[in-house]
Tab-separated table of C-alpha atoms and ligand atoms in Angstrom:
chain	number	residue	atom	x	y	z
R	18	MET	CA	2.876	137.558	-72.119
R	19	PRO	CA	0.159	135.805	-74.224
R	20	PRO	CA	0.947	132.563	-74.810
R	21	THR	CA	3.107	132.013	-78.382
R	22	ALA	CA	1.406	129.815	-80.757
R	23	PRO	CA	3.161	126.488	-80.218
R	24	GLU	CA	2.124	127.167	-76.637
R	25	LEU	CA	-1.692	127.298	-77.394
R	26	ALA	CA	-1.311	124.377	-79.834
R	27	ARG	CA	0.364	122.043	-77.093
R	28	ALA	CA	-2.076	123.405	-74.333
R	29	PHE	CA	-4.943	122.214	-76.915
R	30	ALA	CA	-3.496	119.127	-77.919
R	31	SER	CA	-2.365	117.879	-74.569
R	32	GLY	CA	-5.075	119.174	-72.557
R	33	VAL	CA	-8.260	119.220	-74.478
R	34	VAL	CA	-7.246	117.070	-77.710
R	35	ALA	CA	-5.788	113.944	-76.180
R	36	PRO	CA	-8.172	113.235	-73.020
R	37	ASN	CA	-11.100	113.425	-75.092
R	38	ILE	CA	-10.255	112.011	-78.635
R	39	GLY	CA	-11.814	108.763	-77.519
R	40	SER	CA	-15.222	109.924	-76.617
R	41	TRP	CA	-15.209	112.251	-79.821
R	42	GLU	CA	-14.434	109.069	-81.772
R	43	GLN	CA	-16.932	106.952	-79.689
R	44	ARG	CA	-19.931	109.451	-80.312
R	45	GLY	CA	-18.905	110.914	-83.531
R	46	ARG	CA	-18.962	114.308	-82.601
R	47	PHE	CA	-16.940	117.105	-84.437
R	48	PRO	CA	-15.529	119.058	-81.167
R	49	ARG	CA	-16.836	122.686	-82.618
R	50	ALA	CA	-16.521	124.598	-79.308
R	51	GLU	CA	-13.150	123.393	-78.455
R	52	VAL	CA	-11.978	123.874	-81.866
R	53	ALA	CA	-13.195	127.550	-81.634
R	54	GLY	CA	-12.084	127.716	-78.331
R	55	SER	CA	-8.314	126.961	-79.239
R	56	GLY	CA	-7.115	130.401	-80.398
R	57	LEU	CA	-5.691	128.609	-83.698
R	58	THR	CA	-8.455	129.546	-86.127
R	59	GLY	CA	-6.770	132.434	-87.418
R	60	LEU	CA	-2.740	131.225	-87.682
R	61	PHE	CA	-2.140	132.662	-91.511
R	62	SER	CA	-4.809	135.544	-90.962
R	63	PRO	CA	-3.748	138.918	-90.707
R	64	ALA	CA	-3.230	140.480	-87.079
R	65	ASP	CA	-6.007	143.631	-88.397
R	66	ASP	CA	-8.632	140.713	-88.720
R	67	GLY	CA	-7.568	139.163	-85.394
R	68	GLY	CA	-5.146	136.518	-86.975
R	69	LEU	CA	-1.525	135.319	-85.662
R	70	ASP	CA	0.029	136.126	-88.670
R	71	LEU	CA	2.049	133.227	-88.393
R	72	SER	CA	5.139	132.896	-90.913
R	73	PHE	CA	5.239	129.271	-92.300
R	74	PRO	CA	8.587	128.694	-90.379
R	75	ASP	CA	6.595	129.668	-87.120
R	76	ALA	CA	3.848	127.211	-88.491
R	77	VAL	CA	5.848	124.463	-88.263
R	78	ALA	CA	6.117	123.728	-84.446
R	79	VAL	CA	2.367	124.752	-84.306
R	80	PHE	CA	1.546	121.624	-86.722
R	81	GLU	CA	3.946	119.538	-84.731
R	82	GLU	CA	2.070	120.102	-81.638
R	83	LEU	CA	-1.598	119.265	-83.072
R	84	GLY	CA	-0.020	116.217	-85.053
R	85	ARG	CA	1.151	114.878	-81.495
R	86	GLY	CA	-2.778	115.101	-80.262
R	87	ASP	CA	-4.342	113.955	-83.294
R	88	ALA	CA	-3.560	114.099	-87.140
R	89	ALA	CA	-7.098	114.459	-88.564
R	90	LEU	CA	-8.090	116.799	-85.797
R	91	ALA	CA	-5.189	118.750	-87.146
R	92	PHE	CA	-5.977	118.107	-90.731
R	93	SER	CA	-9.156	119.963	-90.319
R	94	LEU	CA	-7.525	123.086	-88.697
R	95	SER	CA	-5.021	122.899	-91.565
R	96	MET	CA	-8.221	123.044	-94.100
R	97	HIS	CA	-9.995	125.606	-91.969
R	98	ASN	CA	-6.933	127.849	-91.881
R	99	ALA	CA	-6.153	127.853	-95.533
R	100	VAL	CA	-10.051	128.873	-96.266
R	101	ALA	CA	-9.471	131.896	-93.463
R	102	SER	CA	-6.512	132.936	-95.087
R	103	ALA	CA	-7.461	132.874	-98.430
R	104	ILE	CA	-10.731	134.986	-97.629
R	105	THR	CA	-9.188	137.254	-95.146
R	106	ARG	CA	-6.407	137.780	-97.953
R	107	ALA	CA	-7.766	137.753	-101.072
R	108	GLY	CA	-11.727	138.081	-100.244
R	109	THR	CA	-13.897	141.376	-101.548
R	110	ASP	CA	-15.466	143.473	-99.484
R	111	GLN	CA	-18.448	141.499	-99.482
R	112	ILE	CA	-16.574	138.132	-98.535
R	113	ARG	CA	-14.599	139.860	-95.576
R	114	GLU	CA	-17.264	141.616	-94.510
R	115	ARG	CA	-19.610	138.164	-94.147
R	116	TRP	CA	-16.746	135.720	-93.391
R	117	ALA	CA	-13.366	136.960	-92.216
R	118	GLY	CA	-14.611	137.635	-88.111
R	119	PRO	CA	-16.340	134.306	-87.748
R	120	LEU	CA	-13.820	132.178	-89.540
R	121	VAL	CA	-10.629	133.789	-87.757
R	122	SER	CA	-12.761	133.742	-84.251
R	123	GLY	CA	-13.653	130.446	-84.838
R	124	ALA	CA	-17.451	130.705	-84.993
R	125	ALA	CA	-17.423	129.657	-88.576
R	126	LEU	CA	-15.581	126.784	-90.218
R	127	GLY	CA	-14.159	126.962	-93.414
R	128	CYS	CA	-14.003	123.851	-96.313
R	129	PHE	CA	-11.412	123.419	-99.241
R	130	SER	CA	-13.671	121.577	-101.863
R	131	LEU	CA	-11.616	120.615	-104.985
R	132	THR	CA	-11.881	116.413	-105.336
R	133	GLU	CA	-14.911	115.118	-107.117
R	134	PRO	CA	-15.796	111.857	-107.510
R	135	GLN	CA	-13.919	111.163	-110.948
R	136	ALA	CA	-11.248	113.407	-110.053
R	137	GLY	CA	-8.885	113.120	-107.310
R	138	SER	CA	-5.326	113.071	-108.018
R	139	ASP	CA	-5.916	114.877	-111.456
R	140	ALA	CA	-8.060	117.700	-110.305
R	141	THR	CA	-8.213	119.510	-113.689
R	142	ALA	CA	-10.719	116.230	-114.669
R	143	ILE	CA	-13.471	118.616	-111.979
R	144	SER	CA	-16.379	119.302	-113.944
R	145	THR	CA	-18.664	121.311	-111.258
R	146	LEU	CA	-19.674	124.064	-113.363
R	147	ALA	CA	-19.902	127.995	-112.543
R	148	THR	CA	-22.710	130.078	-114.331
R	149	GLN	CA	-22.985	133.884	-114.645
R	150	ASP	CA	-26.125	135.648	-114.709
R	151	PRO	CA	-26.581	138.515	-116.757
R	152	ASP	CA	-26.186	140.779	-113.959
R	153	GLY	CA	-22.900	139.636	-113.037
R	154	GLY	CA	-23.704	137.114	-110.143
R	155	TRP	CA	-22.656	133.568	-109.929
R	156	HIS	CA	-24.344	129.889	-109.788
R	157	LEU	CA	-22.608	126.376	-108.921
R	158	THR	CA	-24.199	123.066	-109.744
R	159	GLY	CA	-21.482	119.854	-109.522
R	160	THR	CA	-20.722	117.105	-107.354
R	161	LYS	CA	-17.877	117.166	-104.804
R	162	ALA	CA	-16.568	114.266	-103.053
R	163	TRP	CA	-14.355	114.065	-99.927
R	164	VAL	CA	-15.705	116.867	-98.485
R	165	SER	CA	-14.309	117.196	-94.816
R	166	LEU	CA	-15.951	118.802	-92.090
R	167	GLY	CA	-19.350	118.371	-94.744
R	168	GLY	CA	-22.152	119.630	-93.562
R	169	GLU	CA	-20.087	120.932	-90.665
R	170	ALA	CA	-18.246	124.056	-91.888
R	171	ASP	CA	-20.179	127.051	-92.553
R	172	VAL	CA	-18.212	128.228	-95.509
R	173	TYR	CA	-16.917	126.283	-98.802
R	174	ALA	CA	-14.241	127.354	-100.933
R	175	VAL	CA	-15.060	125.344	-103.845
R	176	VAL	CA	-13.174	125.300	-107.404
R	177	ALA	CA	-14.994	125.113	-110.342
R	178	LYS	CA	-14.904	125.343	-113.986
R	179	THR	CA	-16.678	128.327	-115.702
R	180	SER	CA	-16.877	126.642	-119.232
R	181	THR	CA	-17.601	123.229	-120.923
R	182	GLU	CA	-14.232	123.756	-122.420
R	183	PRO	CA	-11.917	121.000	-121.841
R	184	GLY	CA	-8.634	121.930	-119.540
R	185	HIS	CA	-8.122	124.061	-116.708
R	186	ALA	CA	-7.792	127.455	-118.095
R	187	ASP	CA	-11.302	128.505	-117.028
R	188	ILE	CA	-10.984	127.552	-113.398
R	189	ALA	CA	-12.231	129.940	-110.375
R	190	MET	CA	-12.588	129.637	-106.879
R	191	PHE	CA	-16.011	130.603	-105.157
R	192	VAL	CA	-17.104	131.214	-101.685
R	193	VAL	CA	-20.485	129.237	-101.090
R	194	ASP	CA	-22.287	129.668	-97.994
R	195	GLY	CA	-23.186	126.119	-96.508
R	196	ALA	CA	-26.602	127.159	-95.304
R	197	HIS	CA	-28.328	127.674	-98.752
R	198	ALA	CA	-30.560	125.287	-99.838
R	199	GLY	CA	-29.094	124.518	-102.863
R	200	VAL	CA	-25.876	122.962	-101.076
R	201	SER	CA	-26.756	119.043	-99.775
R	202	HIS	CA	-24.564	116.475	-98.145
R	203	SER	CA	-24.720	112.706	-98.340
R	204	ASP	CA	-24.304	110.447	-95.110
R	205	PRO	CA	-20.633	111.119	-93.461
R	206	TYR	CA	-18.565	107.971	-94.915
R	207	ASP	CA	-17.705	105.204	-92.947
R	208	LYS	CA	-14.156	105.372	-92.261
R	209	ALA	CA	-11.578	103.199	-90.727
R	210	ALA	CA	-10.676	106.138	-88.063
R	211	SER	CA	-11.939	109.623	-87.365
R	212	ARG	CA	-15.117	109.005	-86.968
R	213	PHE	CA	-15.340	112.579	-85.545
R	214	LEU	CA	-14.487	114.258	-88.600
R	215	PRO	CA	-17.526	114.020	-91.166
R	216	ILE	CA	-16.521	113.656	-94.696
R	217	THR	CA	-19.359	113.993	-96.988
R	218	THR	CA	-19.901	113.791	-100.851
R	219	MET	CA	-21.623	117.508	-101.332
R	220	GLN	CA	-24.478	118.330	-104.309
R	221	LEU	CA	-24.428	121.893	-105.423
R	222	ARG	CA	-27.540	122.624	-107.108
R	223	ASP	CA	-27.851	126.078	-109.147
R	224	VAL	CA	-26.279	127.510	-105.658
R	225	PRO	CA	-25.481	131.418	-105.656
R	226	ALA	CA	-21.445	131.455	-105.309
R	227	ARG	CA	-18.826	134.891	-104.734
R	228	VAL	CA	-15.774	135.183	-106.822
R	229	LEU	CA	-12.853	134.327	-104.827
R	230	VAL	CA	-10.379	133.624	-107.342
R	231	GLU	CA	-11.411	135.058	-111.377
R	232	PRO	CA	-11.475	132.610	-113.564
R	233	GLY	CA	-8.312	131.780	-115.317
R	234	GLN	CA	-6.267	131.948	-111.978
R	235	GLY	CA	-7.985	129.205	-109.809
R	236	MET	CA	-5.827	126.382	-110.917
R	237	ARG	CA	-2.943	128.432	-109.873
R	238	ALA	CA	-4.570	129.560	-106.857
R	239	ALA	CA	-5.669	126.119	-105.537
R	240	LEU	CA	-2.235	124.412	-106.413
R	241	ALA	CA	-0.724	127.177	-104.003
R	242	ALA	CA	-3.081	126.792	-101.429
R	243	ILE	CA	-2.471	123.053	-101.693
R	244	ASP	CA	1.286	123.807	-101.338
R	245	VAL	CA	1.144	125.338	-97.670
R	246	ALA	CA	-1.522	122.491	-96.505
R	247	ARG	CA	0.883	119.693	-97.787
R	248	PHE	CA	3.309	121.650	-95.140
R	249	ASP	CA	1.360	121.271	-92.830
R	250	ILE	CA	0.528	117.855	-93.468
R	251	ALA	CA	4.518	117.255	-93.345
R	252	ALA	CA	4.667	119.034	-90.197
R	253	ILE	CA	1.668	117.047	-88.694
R	254	SER	CA	3.121	113.827	-89.631
R	255	GLY	CA	6.133	115.378	-87.963
R	256	GLY	CA	4.112	115.267	-84.901
R	257	LEU	CA	2.583	112.002	-84.826
R	258	HIS	CA	6.127	110.645	-85.623
R	259	ALA	CA	7.321	112.412	-82.582
R	260	GLU	CA	4.583	111.353	-80.093
R	261	ALA	CA	5.079	107.723	-81.487
R	262	LEU	CA	8.222	107.745	-80.398
R	263	ASP	CA	7.871	109.447	-77.031
R	264	VAL	CA	5.538	106.704	-76.272
R	265	ALA	CA	7.859	103.991	-77.267
R	266	ILE	CA	10.813	105.278	-75.530
R	267	ARG	CA	8.731	105.806	-71.886
R	268	TYR	CA	7.439	102.126	-72.610
R	269	ALA	CA	10.601	100.449	-73.457
R	270	THR	CA	12.689	101.966	-70.645
R	271	ARG	CA	9.763	100.975	-68.188
R	272	ARG	CA	8.958	97.360	-69.304
R	273	THR	CA	11.438	94.632	-68.462
R	274	THR	CA	11.762	91.189	-70.712
R	275	PHE	CA	14.190	88.794	-69.609
R	276	GLY	CA	15.698	90.612	-66.757
R	277	ARG	CA	16.252	94.371	-68.321
R	278	PRO	CA	14.479	97.288	-69.643
R	279	LEU	CA	13.736	96.890	-73.401
R	280	ILE	CA	15.584	99.636	-74.449
R	281	GLU	CA	18.493	97.678	-73.129
R	282	HIS	CA	17.824	94.879	-75.984
R	283	GLN	CA	19.911	96.063	-78.847
R	284	GLY	CA	17.130	94.736	-81.138
R	285	VAL	CA	14.505	97.050	-80.011
R	286	ALA	CA	17.209	99.890	-79.008
R	287	PHE	CA	18.213	99.867	-82.655
R	288	ALA	CA	14.646	99.912	-83.988
R	289	LEU	CA	14.006	103.075	-81.944
R	290	ALA	CA	17.406	104.700	-83.252
R	291	ASP	CA	15.922	104.625	-86.344
R	292	VAL	CA	12.793	105.974	-86.018
R	293	ALA	CA	14.635	108.991	-84.203
R	294	THR	CA	16.992	109.058	-87.267
R	295	GLU	CA	13.926	109.645	-89.330
R	296	LEU	CA	12.213	111.762	-87.061
R	297	GLU	CA	15.258	114.180	-87.790
R	298	ALA	CA	15.602	113.940	-91.374
R	299	ALA	CA	11.650	114.357	-91.836
R	300	ARG	CA	11.648	117.712	-89.804
R	301	ALA	CA	14.622	118.669	-91.779
R	302	LEU	CA	12.551	118.687	-94.735
R	303	THR	CA	9.761	120.449	-93.587
R	304	LEU	CA	11.523	123.387	-92.021
R	305	ARG	CA	13.191	123.553	-95.455
R	306	ALA	CA	9.505	123.626	-97.060
R	307	ALA	CA	8.783	126.608	-94.657
R	308	GLU	CA	11.520	128.416	-95.919
R	309	LEU	CA	11.270	127.805	-99.583
R	310	LEU	CA	7.490	128.093	-99.401
R	311	GLY	CA	6.283	131.132	-101.619
R	312	THR	CA	9.539	130.823	-103.868
R	313	ASP	CA	9.734	129.242	-107.115
R	314	GLN	CA	11.538	126.220	-105.596
R	315	GLY	CA	8.481	125.726	-102.817
R	316	PRO	CA	6.268	123.366	-104.790
R	317	VAL	CA	9.393	120.643	-104.794
R	318	ALA	CA	10.509	121.482	-101.264
R	319	VAL	CA	6.920	120.971	-100.043
R	320	ALA	CA	6.593	117.491	-102.145
R	321	HIS	CA	9.786	116.100	-100.874
R	322	ALA	CA	8.495	116.731	-97.219
R	323	LYS	CA	4.948	115.951	-97.855
R	324	ARG	CA	6.579	112.320	-99.725
R	325	TYR	CA	9.056	111.515	-96.714
R	326	GLY	CA	6.852	112.863	-93.887
R	327	PRO	CA	3.995	111.026	-93.658
R	328	ASP	CA	5.869	107.686	-94.931
R	329	ALA	CA	8.115	108.078	-91.822
R	330	ALA	CA	5.696	108.609	-89.732
R	331	LEU	CA	3.789	105.325	-90.818
R	332	ARG	CA	6.950	103.504	-90.456
R	333	ALA	CA	7.117	104.822	-87.005
R	334	ALA	CA	3.581	104.138	-85.393
R	335	ILE	CA	4.156	100.685	-86.954
R	336	THR	CA	7.927	100.041	-85.018
R	337	CYS	CA	6.858	102.313	-82.026
R	338	SER	CA	3.407	99.664	-81.781
R	339	GLU	CA	5.860	96.746	-81.878
R	340	VAL	CA	7.675	97.815	-79.190
R	341	LEU	CA	4.460	97.741	-77.246
R	342	GLY	CA	3.934	94.244	-78.044
R	343	ALA	CA	0.457	93.616	-77.282
R	344	TYR	CA	-0.146	96.611	-75.478
R	345	GLY	CA	0.369	98.742	-78.664
R	346	TRP	CA	-3.097	97.454	-79.843
R	347	LEU	CA	-5.028	98.987	-77.034
R	348	ASN	CA	-6.645	102.261	-77.187
R	349	ASP	CA	-4.750	103.177	-73.732
R	350	TYR	CA	-2.347	104.189	-75.868
R	351	PRO	CA	-2.448	106.093	-79.830
R	352	LEU	CA	-0.246	103.828	-81.674
R	353	ALA	CA	-2.933	101.840	-83.042
R	354	ARG	CA	-4.897	105.193	-83.926
R	355	PHE	CA	-1.517	106.788	-85.373
R	356	ILE	CA	-1.088	103.866	-88.006
R	357	ALA	CA	-4.401	104.607	-89.542
R	358	LEU	CA	-3.833	108.346	-89.108
R	359	ALA	CA	-0.373	107.953	-90.801
R	360	LYS	CA	-2.457	106.207	-93.849
R	361	MET	CA	-4.779	108.909	-94.185
R	362	LEU	CA	-1.569	111.754	-94.155
R	363	GLN	CA	-0.187	109.837	-96.943
R	364	VAL	CA	-3.059	110.448	-99.122
R	365	VAL	CA	-4.802	114.189	-98.148
R	366	ASP	CA	-3.391	116.582	-99.984
R	367	GLY	CA	-1.945	114.780	-103.003
R	368	THR	CA	-0.370	111.112	-102.513
R	369	ALA	CA	3.353	109.967	-102.335
R	370	GLU	CA	3.303	109.103	-105.859
R	371	ILE	CA	1.603	112.746	-107.094
R	372	GLN	CA	4.674	114.052	-104.947
R	373	ARG	CA	7.196	112.123	-107.135
R	374	MET	CA	5.412	113.419	-109.979
R	375	VAL	CA	6.460	116.635	-108.762
R	376	ILE	CA	9.754	115.956	-107.916
R	377	ALA	CA	10.293	114.047	-110.941
R	378	ARG	CA	9.307	116.510	-113.363
R	379	ASP	CA	11.532	119.004	-111.368
R	380	LEU	CA	14.233	116.687	-111.873
R	381	ALA	CA	13.377	116.405	-115.658
R	382	ARG	CA	13.215	119.885	-116.278
R	383	ARG	CA	17.067	120.033	-114.565
R	384	GLY	CA	18.128	117.640	-117.120
R	385	ARG	CA	16.821	119.407	-120.159
R	386	ALA	CA	18.381	123.112	-118.587
R	387	GLU	CA	21.551	121.042	-118.939
R	388	ASP	CA	21.230	120.146	-122.377
R	389	ARG	CA	20.443	123.730	-123.705
R	390	PRO	CA	23.256	125.629	-125.204
R	391	ALA	CA	24.660	128.241	-122.590
L	506	FAD	C1	-9.369	111.533	-94.908
L	506	FAD	C2	-9.546	112.329	-96.490
L	506	FAD	C3	-9.876	113.828	-96.242
L	506	FAD	C4	-9.853	114.421	-97.738
L	506	FAD	N1	-10.497	115.690	-97.672
L	506	FAD	C5	-10.583	116.382	-98.902
L	506	FAD	C6	-11.070	118.159	-98.612
L	506	FAD	O1	-11.432	118.583	-97.458
L	506	FAD	N2	-11.116	118.520	-100.022
L	506	FAD	C7	-10.748	117.777	-101.272
L	506	FAD	O2	-10.981	118.582	-102.073
L	506	FAD	N3	-10.355	116.751	-100.870
L	506	FAD	C8	-10.112	115.704	-99.570
L	506	FAD	N4	-9.748	114.754	-100.048
L	506	FAD	C9	-9.347	113.582	-101.012
L	506	FAD	C10	-7.969	113.775	-101.471
L	506	FAD	O3	-7.235	115.131	-102.095
L	506	FAD	C11	-7.567	112.657	-102.624
L	506	FAD	O4	-8.105	111.686	-102.131
L	506	FAD	C12	-6.448	112.419	-103.095
L	506	FAD	O5	-6.230	113.253	-103.995
L	506	FAD	C13	-6.401	111.385	-104.041
L	506	FAD	O6	-7.408	111.139	-105.236
L	506	FAD	P1	-7.996	109.568	-105.112
L	506	FAD	O7	-8.131	109.228	-103.889
L	506	FAD	O8	-9.125	110.100	-106.332
L	506	FAD	O9	-7.091	108.547	-105.962
L	506	FAD	P2	-7.056	108.498	-107.584
L	506	FAD	O10	-6.853	109.636	-108.098
L	506	FAD	O11	-7.918	107.697	-107.918
L	506	FAD	O12	-5.548	107.685	-107.244
L	506	FAD	C14	-5.810	106.332	-106.842
L	506	FAD	C15	-4.213	105.799	-106.700
L	506	FAD	O13	-3.178	105.805	-107.649
L	506	FAD	C16	-2.004	106.762	-107.798
L	506	FAD	N5	-2.389	107.587	-108.808
L	506	FAD	C17	-2.807	108.443	-109.468
L	506	FAD	N6	-2.326	108.306	-110.791
L	506	FAD	C18	-1.375	107.941	-110.713
L	506	FAD	C19	-0.101	108.442	-111.700
L	506	FAD	N7	-0.040	109.381	-112.540
L	506	FAD	N8	1.065	107.851	-111.462
L	506	FAD	C20	1.045	107.214	-110.474
L	506	FAD	N9	0.059	106.959	-109.529
L	506	FAD	C21	-1.040	107.470	-109.708
L	506	FAD	C22	-2.511	107.540	-106.509
L	506	FAD	O14	-1.729	107.904	-105.936
L	506	FAD	C23	-3.167	106.329	-105.760
L	506	FAD	O15	-2.582	106.079	-104.701
L	506	FAD	C24	-9.715	113.872	-98.772
L	506	FAD	C25	-9.098	112.562	-98.898
L	506	FAD	C26	-8.648	112.037	-97.841
L	506	FAD	C27	-8.681	110.524	-97.382
């Protein structure tokens, strides 16, 4: 029997990522060949295209396993799979012909590009402009920021406006070939961690582009893609959280102070008990989000999971690092790296405040509905 997707992810995280992440970090090298060989580049794409066609509940274990290895690499796989899924499922024949096979096999990498220097949390403030030629073709001009896999990805799903009118009624999503001469990138950002993952500012100068999502549907499609990405991040946070706890339990049962193993000191044991409770809670929220994704209740369920998971993972990484005392600071253990990664997970694909906005809007809607006469 071929390995299941979670088995592939476990083998990749423990056999490839964990032993090599230090050297990828030092050399600032994205592990392109390793990612292509992982078998995890077509997670949500149809089987007819060579994908694994995973359901969201099935994907929880996959992203948890990846989060145990390295959350930034897991994030890059989440983004690539979002693009591969959109192109294989919604691309025109021309787009599919060019990109479906290479994306699913991992020969090509995909990037999702929405954020701009002036438009982060408020995605409706984007200004990258798509103009249509008389023959119907499109060209993109603008500046995108925080382009993960910038310069490394082969194909970019770019969200852009199709008019200079304010608002988002005209927004569309386009497919851009990263090799075109009109695409250029800044030097990679100098980040607190994850040097191996290039993140750039991308300039688009009159670049030919193909429509993936028609004008008017672009913001809705982008938000739907972001909901899946937020769910991935919640599951990745769960993996980071679980691995931090495992490292701390292992250490606390072996390290002795004042004549007994650390875990027999109630102060340490209770701290780890709280980490374990929060892991159970985070997993429950992620599983619920997986079940509701694609329904009306999906966005709020995902917001709960994305709000709680990274916050809990950050608390877990800090507590577990403290259990290791001075050793928590060493790169022999992943905990110092995990603290930086959990901070990143709080921000990517919408900050904790943006998740609170989604949840609060739903609460207000509920309140107003109660006031309406039956
Ligand atoms: C590692 C990494 C990789 C990324 N990769 C990509 C990528 O590949 N593609 C892409 O498109 N984007 C990417 N992003 C961008 C990311 O989605 C944005 O950084 C994020 O949406 C937040 O935008 P901002 O940083 O501009 O913060 P801002 O929007 O400037 O917000 C600053 C702070 O104010 C808070 N805030 C803002 N508005 C409100 C409000 N109304 N109420 C309360 N608080 C508020 C925010 O929560 C935040 O804490 C990446 C980011 C990171 C960190």
